[in-house]
mmCIF file of C-alpha atoms in Angstrom:
data_model
loop_
_atom_site.group_PDB
_atom_site.id
_atom_site.type_symbol
_atom_site.label_atom_id
_atom_site.label_comp_id
_atom_site.label_asym_id
_atom_site.label_seq_id
_atom_site.Cartn_x
_atom_site.Cartn_y
_atom_site.Cartn_z
ATOM 1 C CA MET C 1 -0.288 12.631 28.185
ATOM 2 C CA ALA C 2 -0.093 9.547 26.801
ATOM 3 C CA VAL C 3 -2.688 11.191 24.183
ATOM 4 C CA VAL C 4 -0.823 14.016 23.043
ATOM 5 C CA ALA C 5 2.711 11.346 22.540
ATOM 6 C CA GLN C 6 0.115 8.307 20.320
ATOM 7 C CA THR C 7 -0.586 11.555 18.865
ATOM 8 C CA ILE C 8 2.448 12.585 17.975
ATOM 9 C CA ALA C 9 4.145 9.382 17.008
ATOM 10 C CA ALA C 10 1.126 8.647 14.730
ATOM 11 C CA ALA C 11 1.638 11.824 13.014
ATOM 12 C CA LEU C 12 4.727 10.515 12.646
ATOM 13 C CA ALA C 13 4.472 7.474 11.815
ATOM 14 C CA VAL C 14 2.744 8.261 9.355
ATOM 15 C CA PHE C 15 5.237 10.368 7.778
ATOM 16 C CA ALA C 16 7.510 7.959 7.372
ATOM 17 C CA ILE C 17 5.951 5.134 6.261
ATOM 18 C CA GLY C 18 4.579 7.754 3.217
ATOM 19 C CA ALA C 19 8.331 8.389 2.629
ATOM 20 C CA VAL C 20 8.640 5.267 2.471
ATOM 21 C CA LEU C 21 6.138 4.002 -0.043
ATOM 22 C CA ASN C 22 7.170 7.213 -2.184
ATOM 23 C CA ALA C 23 4.984 9.053 -1.197
ATOM 24 C CA PRO C 24 5.127 12.640 -2.786
ATOM 25 C CA ARG C 25 6.995 15.671 -1.061
ATOM 26 C CA LYS C 26 3.780 17.933 -0.864
ATOM 27 C CA ALA C 27 1.131 14.817 0.978
ATOM 28 C CA LEU C 28 4.037 13.882 3.622
ATOM 29 C CA LEU C 29 2.879 16.721 5.218
ATOM 30 C CA LEU C 30 -0.528 16.127 5.129
ATOM 31 C CA SER C 31 -0.910 12.469 5.138
ATOM 32 C CA ALA C 32 1.309 13.150 8.889
ATOM 33 C CA VAL C 33 -1.940 15.781 10.552
ATOM 34 C CA ILE C 34 -4.474 12.867 9.020
ATOM 35 C CA GLY C 35 -2.387 10.204 10.225
ATOM 36 C CA GLY C 36 -2.116 11.526 14.143
ATOM 37 C CA ILE C 37 -5.926 12.598 13.415
ATOM 38 C CA VAL C 38 -6.981 9.064 12.424
ATOM 39 C CA TRP C 39 -4.367 7.824 15.294
ATOM 40 C CA LEU C 40 -6.174 9.585 17.942
ATOM 41 C CA ILE C 41 -10.501 9.183 17.233
ATOM 42 C CA PHE C 42 -8.874 5.977 16.858
ATOM 43 C CA TYR C 43 -7.442 5.823 20.453
ATOM 44 C CA LEU C 44 -10.326 7.362 22.036
ATOM 45 C CA ILE C 45 -13.146 4.307 21.185
ATOM 46 C CA LYS C 46 -10.232 1.526 21.539
ATOM 47 C CA SER C 47 -9.883 2.000 24.874
ATOM 48 C CA GLU C 48 -14.247 1.392 24.901
ATOM 49 C CA GLY C 49 -13.215 -2.036 23.869
ATOM 50 C CA GLN C 50 -14.274 -1.047 20.033
ATOM 51 C CA VAL C 51 -10.832 -2.691 17.881
ATOM 52 C CA VAL C 52 -13.356 -2.730 14.889
ATOM 53 C CA LEU C 53 -15.091 0.519 15.340
ATOM 54 C CA GLY C 54 -12.537 2.651 16.062
ATOM 55 C CA THR C 55 -11.063 1.061 12.942
ATOM 56 C CA PHE C 56 -14.007 2.227 10.337
ATOM 57 C CA VAL C 57 -14.542 5.269 11.947
ATOM 58 C CA ALA C 58 -11.033 5.731 11.278
ATOM 59 C CA ALA C 59 -11.245 4.733 8.322
ATOM 60 C CA VAL C 60 -14.293 6.913 7.354
ATOM 61 C CA VAL C 61 -12.560 10.015 8.706
ATOM 62 C CA THR C 62 -9.280 9.023 6.645
ATOM 63 C CA ALA C 63 -10.780 8.408 4.014
ATOM 64 C CA LEU C 64 -12.892 12.156 3.895
ATOM 65 C CA PHE C 65 -9.793 13.521 4.418
ATOM 66 C CA ALA C 66 -8.347 11.886 1.031
ATOM 67 C CA GLN C 67 -11.075 12.764 -0.855
ATOM 68 C CA ILE C 68 -11.590 16.084 0.190
ATOM 69 C CA PHE C 69 -7.215 16.592 -0.562
ATOM 70 C CA ALA C 70 -6.607 14.575 -3.248
ATOM 71 C CA ARG C 71 -9.873 17.961 -5.284
ATOM 72 C CA ILE C 72 -7.413 20.886 -3.567
ATOM 73 C CA PHE C 73 -3.808 19.650 -4.828
ATOM 74 C CA LYS C 74 -5.701 17.785 -7.503
ATOM 75 C CA THR C 75 -3.436 14.028 -7.168
ATOM 76 C CA PRO C 76 -5.442 10.941 -6.708
ATOM 77 C CA ALA C 77 -6.686 9.721 -2.490
ATOM 78 C CA THR C 78 -4.566 6.589 -3.052
ATOM 79 C CA VAL C 79 -2.326 9.322 -2.517
ATOM 80 C CA PHE C 80 -3.125 10.108 1.686
ATOM 81 C CA LEU C 81 -5.235 7.230 1.443
ATOM 82 C CA ILE C 82 -2.641 4.326 1.485
ATOM 83 C CA SER C 83 0.525 5.816 3.911
ATOM 84 C CA ALA C 84 -2.440 7.387 6.656
ATOM 85 C CA ILE C 85 -4.749 4.340 6.507
ATOM 86 C CA TYR C 86 -1.215 1.925 6.767
ATOM 87 C CA LEU C 87 -1.767 2.320 10.768
ATOM 88 C CA PHE C 88 -4.894 0.299 11.146
ATOM 89 C CA VAL C 89 -4.431 -2.245 8.246
ATOM 90 C CA PRO C 90 -4.388 -5.977 10.008
ATOM 91 C CA GLY C 91 -1.439 -6.225 9.150
ATOM 92 C CA THR C 92 -1.075 -7.939 12.860
ATOM 93 C CA SER C 93 -4.133 -10.290 12.551
ATOM 94 C CA ILE C 94 -2.775 -11.903 9.587
ATOM 95 C CA TYR C 95 0.633 -12.610 11.494
ATOM 96 C CA ARG C 96 -0.825 -13.776 14.180
ATOM 97 C CA SER C 97 -3.593 -15.945 11.977
ATOM 98 C CA VAL C 98 -0.959 -17.800 9.890
ATOM 99 C CA LEU C 99 0.360 -18.110 13.396
ATOM 100 C CA GLY C 100 -1.937 -20.727 14.994
ATOM 101 C CA LEU C 101 -2.322 -21.779 11.749
ATOM 102 C CA ILE C 102 1.423 -23.448 11.519
ATOM 103 C CA SER C 103 1.643 -23.870 14.423
ATOM 104 C CA GLY C 104 -2.048 -26.144 15.283
ATOM 105 C CA ASP C 105 -3.489 -23.189 17.970
ATOM 106 C CA ARG C 106 -6.970 -23.482 16.016
ATOM 107 C CA GLU C 107 -8.375 -20.844 18.402
ATOM 108 C CA GLN C 108 -6.378 -19.122 18.000
ATOM 109 C CA PHE C 109 -5.917 -18.965 14.120
ATOM 110 C CA ILE C 110 -9.425 -18.532 13.618
ATOM 111 C CA TYR C 111 -9.942 -15.698 16.371
ATOM 112 C CA TYR C 112 -7.144 -13.879 14.663
ATOM 113 C CA ALA C 113 -8.730 -14.475 10.905
ATOM 114 C CA ASN C 114 -11.674 -13.657 11.938
ATOM 115 C CA GLU C 115 -10.496 -10.855 12.886
ATOM 116 C CA THR C 116 -8.651 -9.822 10.181
ATOM 117 C CA ILE C 117 -11.553 -10.253 8.194
ATOM 118 C CA MET C 118 -13.559 -7.765 9.837
ATOM 119 C CA ILE C 119 -11.085 -5.297 10.660
ATOM 120 C CA ALA C 120 -9.981 -5.573 5.941
ATOM 121 C CA GLY C 121 -13.799 -4.829 5.591
ATOM 122 C CA ALA C 122 -14.606 -2.464 8.516
ATOM 123 C CA ILE C 123 -11.515 -0.209 6.082
ATOM 124 C CA ALA C 124 -13.030 -0.957 2.680
ATOM 125 C CA THR C 125 -16.150 -0.910 3.736
ATOM 126 C CA ALA C 126 -15.558 2.439 5.361
ATOM 127 C CA VAL C 127 -13.026 3.842 2.102
ATOM 128 C CA PHE C 128 -16.567 2.601 -0.790
ATOM 129 C CA MET C 129 -18.588 4.374 1.192
ATOM 130 C CA ILE C 130 -16.662 8.330 1.136
ATOM 131 C CA ASP C 131 -15.484 6.861 -2.443
ATOM 132 C CA SER C 132 -19.160 5.942 -3.546
ATOM 133 C CA ILE C 133 -20.703 9.265 -1.991
ATOM 134 C CA PHE C 134 -17.609 11.591 -4.316
ATOM 135 C CA ILE C 135 -18.908 9.691 -7.271
ATOM 136 C CA ILE C 136 -22.359 10.659 -6.634
ATOM 137 C CA ILE C 137 -21.291 14.191 -6.200
ATOM 138 C CA ASN C 138 -20.063 14.979 -8.742
ATOM 139 C CA ARG C 139 -22.407 13.342 -11.258
ATOM 140 C CA PHE C 140 -24.481 15.867 -9.324
ATOM 141 C CA LYS C 141 -22.162 18.208 -10.492
ATOM 142 C CA LYS C 142 -21.915 17.343 -14.045
ATOM 143 C CA ARG C 143 -18.108 17.171 -14.669
ATOM 144 C CA LYS C 144 -16.648 15.775 -17.283
ATOM 145 C CA ASP C 145 -14.557 13.120 -15.623
ATOM 146 C CA PRO C 146 -15.231 12.475 -12.348
ATOM 147 C CA SER C 147 -12.838 9.420 -12.039
ATOM 148 C CA HIS C 148 -10.474 10.733 -12.510
ATOM 149 C CA GLU C 149 -9.428 11.539 -8.667
ATOM 150 C CA MET V 1 -5.061 11.754 -36.814
ATOM 151 C CA PRO V 2 -1.561 11.070 -38.109
ATOM 152 C CA GLU V 3 -0.208 6.848 -37.418
ATOM 153 C CA GLN V 4 3.028 8.647 -36.049
ATOM 154 C CA GLU V 5 0.263 10.518 -32.964
ATOM 155 C CA GLN V 6 -1.695 6.719 -32.539
ATOM 156 C CA ILE V 7 1.342 4.969 -31.625
ATOM 157 C CA LEU V 8 2.510 6.915 -29.096
ATOM 158 C CA TYR V 9 -0.858 7.227 -27.674
ATOM 159 C CA VAL V 10 -0.454 3.149 -28.115
ATOM 160 C CA LYS V 11 2.976 3.609 -26.270
ATOM 161 C CA THR V 12 2.167 6.173 -24.206
ATOM 162 C CA ALA V 13 -1.487 4.054 -23.003
ATOM 163 C CA LEU V 14 0.833 1.516 -22.636
ATOM 164 C CA LEU V 15 3.439 2.786 -20.696
ATOM 165 C CA ALA V 16 0.559 4.033 -17.926
ATOM 166 C CA GLY V 17 -0.768 0.707 -17.648
ATOM 167 C CA GLU V 18 1.946 -1.104 -16.951
ATOM 168 C CA LEU V 19 3.930 0.871 -14.600
ATOM 169 C CA LEU V 20 0.228 1.243 -12.948
ATOM 170 C CA ILE V 21 -0.250 -1.545 -11.991
ATOM 171 C CA GLN V 22 4.254 -1.592 -11.341
ATOM 172 C CA SER V 23 3.250 0.635 -8.228
ATOM 173 C CA ASN V 24 0.625 -1.972 -7.439
ATOM 174 C CA ALA V 25 -2.711 0.627 -7.598
ATOM 175 C CA GLU V 26 -5.465 -0.045 -7.915
ATOM 176 C CA ALA V 27 -7.204 -2.491 -11.250
ATOM 177 C CA TYR V 28 -10.263 -0.159 -12.235
ATOM 178 C CA ARG V 29 -7.587 2.906 -11.364
ATOM 179 C CA VAL V 30 -5.485 1.881 -14.486
ATOM 180 C CA GLU V 31 -7.672 1.252 -16.493
ATOM 181 C CA GLU V 32 -10.038 4.688 -16.187
ATOM 182 C CA THR V 33 -6.338 6.073 -17.077
ATOM 183 C CA VAL V 34 -5.718 3.827 -20.385
ATOM 184 C CA GLN V 35 -8.520 5.159 -21.016
ATOM 185 C CA HIS V 36 -8.887 8.630 -20.746
ATOM 186 C CA ILE V 37 -4.949 8.383 -22.486
ATOM 187 C CA LEU V 38 -6.907 6.299 -25.233
ATOM 188 C CA GLY V 39 -9.761 8.288 -25.354
ATOM 189 C CA ALA V 40 -8.603 11.675 -26.364
ATOM 190 C CA SER V 41 -7.917 9.690 -29.391
ATOM 191 C CA SER V 42 -9.081 8.813 -32.176
ATOM 192 C CA PHE V 43 -9.090 4.871 -31.666
ATOM 193 C CA LYS V 44 -12.961 3.967 -31.255
ATOM 194 C CA ASN V 45 -14.420 0.989 -28.870
ATOM 195 C CA ILE V 46 -11.478 0.664 -26.644
ATOM 196 C CA HIS V 47 -11.354 -1.441 -23.763
ATOM 197 C CA VAL V 48 -8.664 -2.077 -20.775
ATOM 198 C CA ASN V 49 -8.163 -5.272 -18.811
ATOM 199 C CA ALA V 50 -6.868 -4.641 -15.943
ATOM 200 C CA GLN V 51 -5.265 -7.393 -13.587
ATOM 201 C CA THR V 52 -2.863 -8.098 -10.457
ATOM 202 C CA THR V 53 -0.252 -9.137 -13.064
ATOM 203 C CA SER V 54 -0.935 -8.256 -16.832
ATOM 204 C CA PHE V 55 -2.706 -6.563 -18.495
ATOM 205 C CA GLN V 56 -4.578 -6.430 -21.926
ATOM 206 C CA MET V 57 -5.569 -3.349 -23.922
ATOM 207 C CA SER V 58 -7.891 -3.261 -27.736
ATOM 208 C CA VAL V 59 -8.185 -0.192 -29.851
ATOM 209 C CA GLU V 60 -10.491 -0.444 -33.706
ATOM 210 C CA GLU V 61 -9.764 2.750 -36.037
ATOM 211 C CA ALA V 62 -12.563 3.487 -38.593
ATOM 212 C CA ASP V 63 -12.521 0.101 -41.204
ATOM 213 C CA GLN V 64 -10.060 -1.973 -39.811
ATOM 214 C CA PRO V 65 -10.155 -4.753 -37.867
ATOM 215 C CA PRO V 66 -9.277 -4.585 -33.883
ATOM 216 C CA ILE V 67 -5.912 -4.737 -32.350
ATOM 217 C CA THR V 68 -4.896 -5.984 -29.456
ATOM 218 C CA TYR V 69 -2.079 -5.422 -26.201
ATOM 219 C CA ILE V 70 -1.342 -7.253 -24.054
ATOM 220 C CA ARG V 71 2.002 -6.192 -20.950
ATOM 221 C CA ARG V 72 3.092 -9.189 -18.773
ATOM 222 C CA ILE V 73 3.618 -7.687 -15.103
ATOM 223 C CA THR V 74 6.296 -9.791 -12.066
ATOM 224 C CA ASP V 75 7.035 -7.449 -10.053
ATOM 225 C CA ARG V 76 4.968 -5.212 -7.908
ATOM 226 C CA THR V 77 5.954 -2.476 -5.297
ATOM 227 C CA ILE V 78 3.261 0.090 -3.866
ATOM 228 C CA ASN V 79 4.669 3.334 -4.861
ATOM 229 C CA LEU V 80 2.585 6.449 -4.708
ATOM 230 C CA TYR V 81 4.701 9.055 -5.996
ATOM 231 C CA ARG V 82 4.895 6.711 -9.732
ATOM 232 C CA ILE V 83 0.812 7.587 -9.354
ATOM 233 C CA HIS V 84 1.215 10.887 -8.827
ATOM 234 C CA GLN V 85 2.793 11.972 -11.684
ATOM 235 C CA ILE V 86 0.893 9.822 -14.491
ATOM 236 C CA ASN V 87 -1.747 10.437 -12.612
ATOM 237 C CA ILE V 88 -0.879 14.262 -14.033
ATOM 238 C CA VAL V 89 0.312 13.503 -17.856
ATOM 239 C CA SER V 90 -2.995 11.888 -17.777
ATOM 240 C CA ARG V 91 -4.897 14.636 -17.305
ATOM 241 C CA GLY V 92 -2.635 17.005 -19.395
ATOM 242 C CA ILE V 93 -4.107 14.077 -22.573
ATOM 243 C CA SER V 94 -7.094 14.375 -21.481
ATOM 244 C CA ASP V 95 -7.980 18.071 -21.025
ATOM 245 C CA GLY V 96 -5.268 18.568 -23.865
ATOM 246 C CA THR V 97 -3.152 20.623 -22.216
ATOM 247 C CA ILE V 98 0.036 18.503 -23.391
ATOM 248 C CA SER V 99 0.873 17.156 -26.444
ATOM 249 C CA ILE V 100 0.675 13.950 -27.089
ATOM 250 C CA GLU V 101 5.345 13.577 -27.777
ATOM 251 C CA LYS V 102 5.120 15.354 -24.687
ATOM 252 C CA ALA V 103 2.948 13.329 -22.962
ATOM 253 C CA TYR V 104 5.295 10.297 -24.067
ATOM 254 C CA GLU V 105 8.636 12.131 -23.411
ATOM 255 C CA THR V 106 7.257 12.901 -19.592
ATOM 256 C CA MET V 107 6.415 8.730 -19.222
ATOM 257 C CA LEU V 108 9.426 7.855 -20.570
ATOM 258 C CA ALA V 109 11.969 9.945 -17.885
ATOM 259 C CA ILE V 110 8.996 9.153 -14.450
ATOM 260 C CA ARG V 111 10.724 8.367 -11.906
ATOM 261 C CA ASP V 112 11.112 5.822 -9.492
ATOM 262 C CA SER V 113 11.129 7.841 -5.955
ATOM 263 C CA GLU V 114 11.753 10.683 -4.929
ATOM 264 C CA TYR V 115 13.615 10.221 -1.858
ATOM 265 C CA SER V 116 17.719 9.409 -1.635
ATOM 266 C CA SER V 117 18.012 5.181 -0.083
ATOM 267 C CA LEU V 118 19.970 6.467 2.858
ATOM 268 C CA GLN V 119 16.479 8.581 3.661
ATOM 269 C CA ILE V 120 14.561 5.240 2.535
ATOM 270 C CA ASP V 121 16.185 3.881 5.580
ATOM 271 C CA LEU V 122 15.426 6.598 7.700
ATOM 272 C CA ALA V 123 11.650 6.364 7.438
ATOM 273 C CA THR V 124 11.953 2.898 8.220
ATOM 274 C CA LEU V 125 13.828 2.187 10.528
ATOM 275 C CA LEU V 126 12.151 5.169 11.855
ATOM 276 C CA PHE V 127 8.603 3.860 11.405
ATOM 277 C CA ILE V 128 9.567 0.600 13.416
ATOM 278 C CA LEU V 129 10.119 2.618 16.061
ATOM 279 C CA LEU V 130 7.120 4.782 16.141
ATOM 280 C CA ILE V 131 4.977 1.823 15.789
ATOM 281 C CA LEU V 132 6.478 -0.018 19.006
ATOM 282 C CA LEU V 133 5.498 2.946 20.527
ATOM 283 C CA LEU V 134 1.669 3.344 19.657
ATOM 284 C CA PHE V 135 1.423 -0.963 20.532
ATOM 285 C CA GLN V 136 1.852 0.236 24.177
ATOM 286 C CA GLY V 137 5.909 -0.737 24.339
ATOM 287 C CA THR V 138 8.452 0.946 26.914
ATOM 288 C CA PHE V 139 11.080 2.887 27.110
ATOM 289 C CA THR V 140 13.795 -0.477 27.574
ATOM 290 C CA ASP V 141 11.791 -2.120 24.615
ATOM 291 C CA PHE V 142 12.647 1.076 22.933
ATOM 292 C CA LEU V 143 15.856 0.846 23.442
ATOM 293 C CA ILE V 144 16.139 -2.461 22.916
ATOM 294 C CA ASN V 145 14.691 -2.321 19.407
ATOM 295 C CA ILE V 146 17.070 0.303 18.262
ATOM 296 C CA PRO V 147 19.826 -2.734 17.266
ATOM 297 C CA ILE V 148 16.746 -5.211 16.094
ATOM 298 C CA ALA V 149 15.435 -2.760 13.888
ATOM 299 C CA SER V 150 18.226 -1.532 12.471
ATOM 300 C CA LEU V 151 19.802 -5.334 11.505
ATOM 301 C CA VAL V 152 15.698 -5.197 9.570
ATOM 302 C CA VAL V 153 16.647 -2.828 7.739
ATOM 303 C CA LEU V 154 19.456 -4.066 7.251
ATOM 304 C CA ILE V 155 18.559 -6.936 6.009
ATOM 305 C CA LEU V 156 14.978 -5.486 4.215
ATOM 306 C CA LYS V 157 18.547 -3.202 1.770
ATOM 307 C CA ALA V 158 20.508 -6.283 1.040
ATOM 308 C CA CYS V 159 17.797 -7.923 -0.349
ATOM 309 C CA LYS V 160 16.677 -4.674 -2.766
ATOM 310 C CA LYS V 161 19.969 -4.682 -3.555
ATOM 311 C CA TYR V 162 21.018 -8.567 -4.132
ATOM 312 C CA ASN V 163 16.958 -8.459 -6.270
ATOM 313 C CA ILE V 164 16.132 -11.806 -3.433
ATOM 314 C CA GLN V 165 12.902 -12.184 -4.027
ATOM 315 C CA ASN V 166 10.373 -11.259 -2.111
ATOM 316 C CA LEU V 167 8.279 -13.240 0.121
ATOM 317 C CA LEU V 168 12.717 -14.956 0.125
ATOM 318 C CA THR V 169 12.534 -11.729 1.600
ATOM 319 C CA ASN V 170 9.812 -11.936 4.206
ATOM 320 C CA PHE V 171 11.392 -14.697 5.582
ATOM 321 C CA ILE V 172 14.595 -13.584 6.094
ATOM 322 C CA SER V 173 14.308 -10.531 8.131
ATOM 323 C CA CYS V 174 11.791 -12.328 10.309
ATOM 324 C CA THR V 175 13.590 -14.919 11.363
ATOM 325 C CA ALA V 176 16.260 -12.002 11.677
ATOM 326 C CA ALA V 177 13.520 -10.666 14.068
ATOM 327 C CA VAL V 178 12.532 -13.353 16.441
ATOM 328 C CA VAL V 179 16.233 -14.888 17.147
ATOM 329 C CA CYS V 180 17.447 -11.693 18.055
ATOM 330 C CA ALA V 181 14.897 -10.322 20.632
ATOM 331 C CA ASN V 182 14.559 -14.017 21.730
ATOM 332 C CA LEU V 183 17.621 -14.221 22.449
ATOM 333 C CA ALA V 184 18.099 -10.305 23.548
ATOM 334 C CA ALA V 185 15.392 -12.045 25.915
ATOM 335 C CA GLN V 186 17.232 -13.776 27.295
ATOM 336 C CA LEU V 187 20.446 -12.620 27.229
ATOM 337 C CA LEU V 188 19.713 -9.318 29.093
ATOM 338 C CA PRO V 189 18.707 -9.181 32.364
ATOM 339 C CA VAL V 190 15.920 -6.577 31.144
ATOM 340 C CA ASN V 191 12.567 -7.352 30.896
ATOM 341 C CA ILE V 192 11.285 -6.799 27.228
ATOM 342 C CA GLN V 193 8.265 -7.844 25.174
ATOM 343 C CA VAL V 194 9.377 -9.999 22.651
ATOM 344 C CA ASP V 195 6.678 -10.682 20.554
ATOM 345 C CA LEU V 196 5.522 -6.659 20.259
ATOM 346 C CA ILE V 197 9.587 -6.570 19.333
ATOM 347 C CA ILE V 198 8.929 -8.326 16.692
ATOM 348 C CA ILE V 199 5.889 -6.471 15.761
ATOM 349 C CA SER V 200 6.367 -3.601 14.639
ATOM 350 C CA CYS V 201 9.702 -4.924 12.396
ATOM 351 C CA ILE V 202 7.376 -6.873 10.551
ATOM 352 C CA MET V 203 4.985 -4.038 10.109
ATOM 353 C CA PRO V 204 6.686 -2.775 8.016
ATOM 354 C CA LEU V 205 5.785 -6.079 5.517
ATOM 355 C CA VAL V 206 3.515 -7.299 6.585
ATOM 356 C CA PRO V 207 0.583 -7.350 3.650
ATOM 357 C CA GLY V 208 -2.547 -5.216 5.344
ATOM 358 C CA ILE V 209 -2.544 -2.873 2.064
ATOM 359 C CA ALA V 210 -2.625 -5.863 -0.492
ATOM 360 C CA PHE V 211 -5.388 -7.153 1.760
ATOM 361 C CA THR V 212 -6.965 -4.358 2.379
ATOM 362 C CA ASN V 213 -7.177 -3.179 -1.765
ATOM 363 C CA GLY V 214 -8.087 -7.053 -2.413
ATOM 364 C CA VAL V 215 -11.639 -6.305 -0.451
ATOM 365 C CA ARG V 216 -11.580 -3.301 -2.142
ATOM 366 C CA ASP V 217 -11.295 -4.704 -5.467
ATOM 367 C CA ILE V 218 -14.213 -7.155 -5.098
ATOM 368 C CA PHE V 219 -16.358 -4.163 -3.586
ATOM 369 C CA ARG V 220 -15.993 -2.814 -6.541
ATOM 370 C CA GLY V 221 -16.443 -5.807 -9.170
ATOM 371 C CA ASP V 222 -13.188 -6.225 -9.583
ATOM 372 C CA TYR V 223 -13.289 -10.277 -8.329
ATOM 373 C CA ALA V 224 -10.811 -11.720 -10.361
ATOM 374 C CA SER V 225 -7.982 -9.006 -9.422
ATOM 375 C CA GLY V 226 -9.200 -8.576 -6.188
ATOM 376 C CA PHE V 227 -9.090 -12.916 -5.043
ATOM 377 C CA THR V 228 -5.118 -12.381 -6.385
ATOM 378 C CA LYS V 229 -3.941 -9.281 -4.273
ATOM 379 C CA LEU V 230 -5.660 -11.290 -1.555
ATOM 380 C CA LEU V 231 -3.672 -14.598 -2.282
ATOM 381 C CA GLU V 232 -1.028 -12.814 -2.643
ATOM 382 C CA SER V 233 -1.233 -11.189 1.344
ATOM 383 C CA LEU V 234 -1.893 -14.663 2.572
ATOM 384 C CA MET V 235 1.544 -16.084 1.198
ATOM 385 C CA VAL V 236 2.879 -12.848 2.074
ATOM 386 C CA GLY V 237 1.494 -13.226 5.353
ATOM 387 C CA LEU V 238 2.480 -17.697 5.495
ATOM 388 C CA PHE V 239 5.767 -16.880 4.337
ATOM 389 C CA ILE V 240 6.136 -14.331 7.700
ATOM 390 C CA ALA V 241 4.839 -16.801 9.713
ATOM 391 C CA LEU V 242 7.474 -19.439 8.567
ATOM 392 C CA GLY V 243 9.871 -16.915 9.438
ATOM 393 C CA THR V 244 8.937 -16.785 12.766
ATOM 394 C CA ALA V 245 8.334 -20.803 13.002
ATOM 395 C CA ALA V 246 11.986 -20.995 11.699
ATOM 396 C CA GLY V 247 13.070 -18.230 14.227
ATOM 397 C CA LEU V 248 11.709 -20.473 17.112
ATOM 398 C CA LEU V 249 13.874 -23.213 16.546
ATOM 399 C CA ILE V 250 17.302 -21.471 16.149
ATOM 400 C CA VAL V 251 16.366 -20.027 19.413
ATOM 401 C CA LYS V 252 15.019 -22.915 21.344
ATOM 402 C CA ALA V 253 18.858 -24.861 18.906
ATOM 403 C CA VAL V 254 20.358 -22.042 20.882
ATOM 404 C CA SER V 255 18.759 -21.877 24.347
ATOM 405 C CA VAL V 256 20.099 -25.671 24.979
ATOM 406 C CA TRP V 257 23.636 -25.392 23.446
ATOM 407 C CA LEU V 258 23.978 -21.873 25.809
#
């Protein structure tokens, strides 16, 4: 039951943040669907205690969906990617690490700074991986402007 | 190619680059879009260099010395709608489906948003409340967070209206969230998770996207713009934390006085 509630809440949250970031109307619903699915994946992996791995897998799936939808709807992948990935970005860790820094708690600072770098690295690696795969696919198709997606 | 048309190509490319950087697009996207637009003209030796705070482009016409244009960009906020529209225009130009006159007109008429400011405020509020649920907040937390989140949204709106600098906006709204959440925990006879309420309120502000895009830029080899974005996210995080510290000090003072 909690899983279903989490999935629905994640989809709605992505819908809301999409509007805040001015995503085009037709992209909102699709981003929300992606958001719900990847949060479910993340939630299941996170319950096993693997936050970074969960973020990585979720980011891979998000980037994959974003690239596919970008090709179907002829709009940049960023439009889907940014709103759907917003739930995973290490905002909380950045906040907690800087809070540790200014309150003189070295241990907290190091722990959360490390977590921030791990999570951001996981997301960036995942997105970069999928980007590269699609660039290679485009080269094979010999399209006129592969970079335009 | 007539001179009038060349000027229009340059103007369209400059406007596209400027708008894209203002919408917080990645450096490579800005460079490629400007390349695509200018690639449809008769210019040779096109070079584009996009940074997070400025961009330069250089073009050459046959038998003419190269000309360089520079734009300085100060304000940046994520705006996916503008990125989407500029992509349509630049596709049209490089496919040859729209004329450069039409493209320039479309580019000038690009709107900021599809949504009214009320819709955006409600979306921000909804996002804060849902984040609380996603981070395992209880129903009591949810209820207590409604007025606090509304206050944060109002502060964000007021800061936008009076053109207050971004870092200061983060500081003020974070202070307000910390003070309200702590006071609610002390004054109301209920058990709430103060930490979660504060984190949910600052989620719309946190620089996670800037940080992640910075790492992406670095992976692509755009070291300069990547590090600028990392520094930007560090500054935003710093001001959010400073806001928290100020809020905690106020709470301490008030609870002594109570």
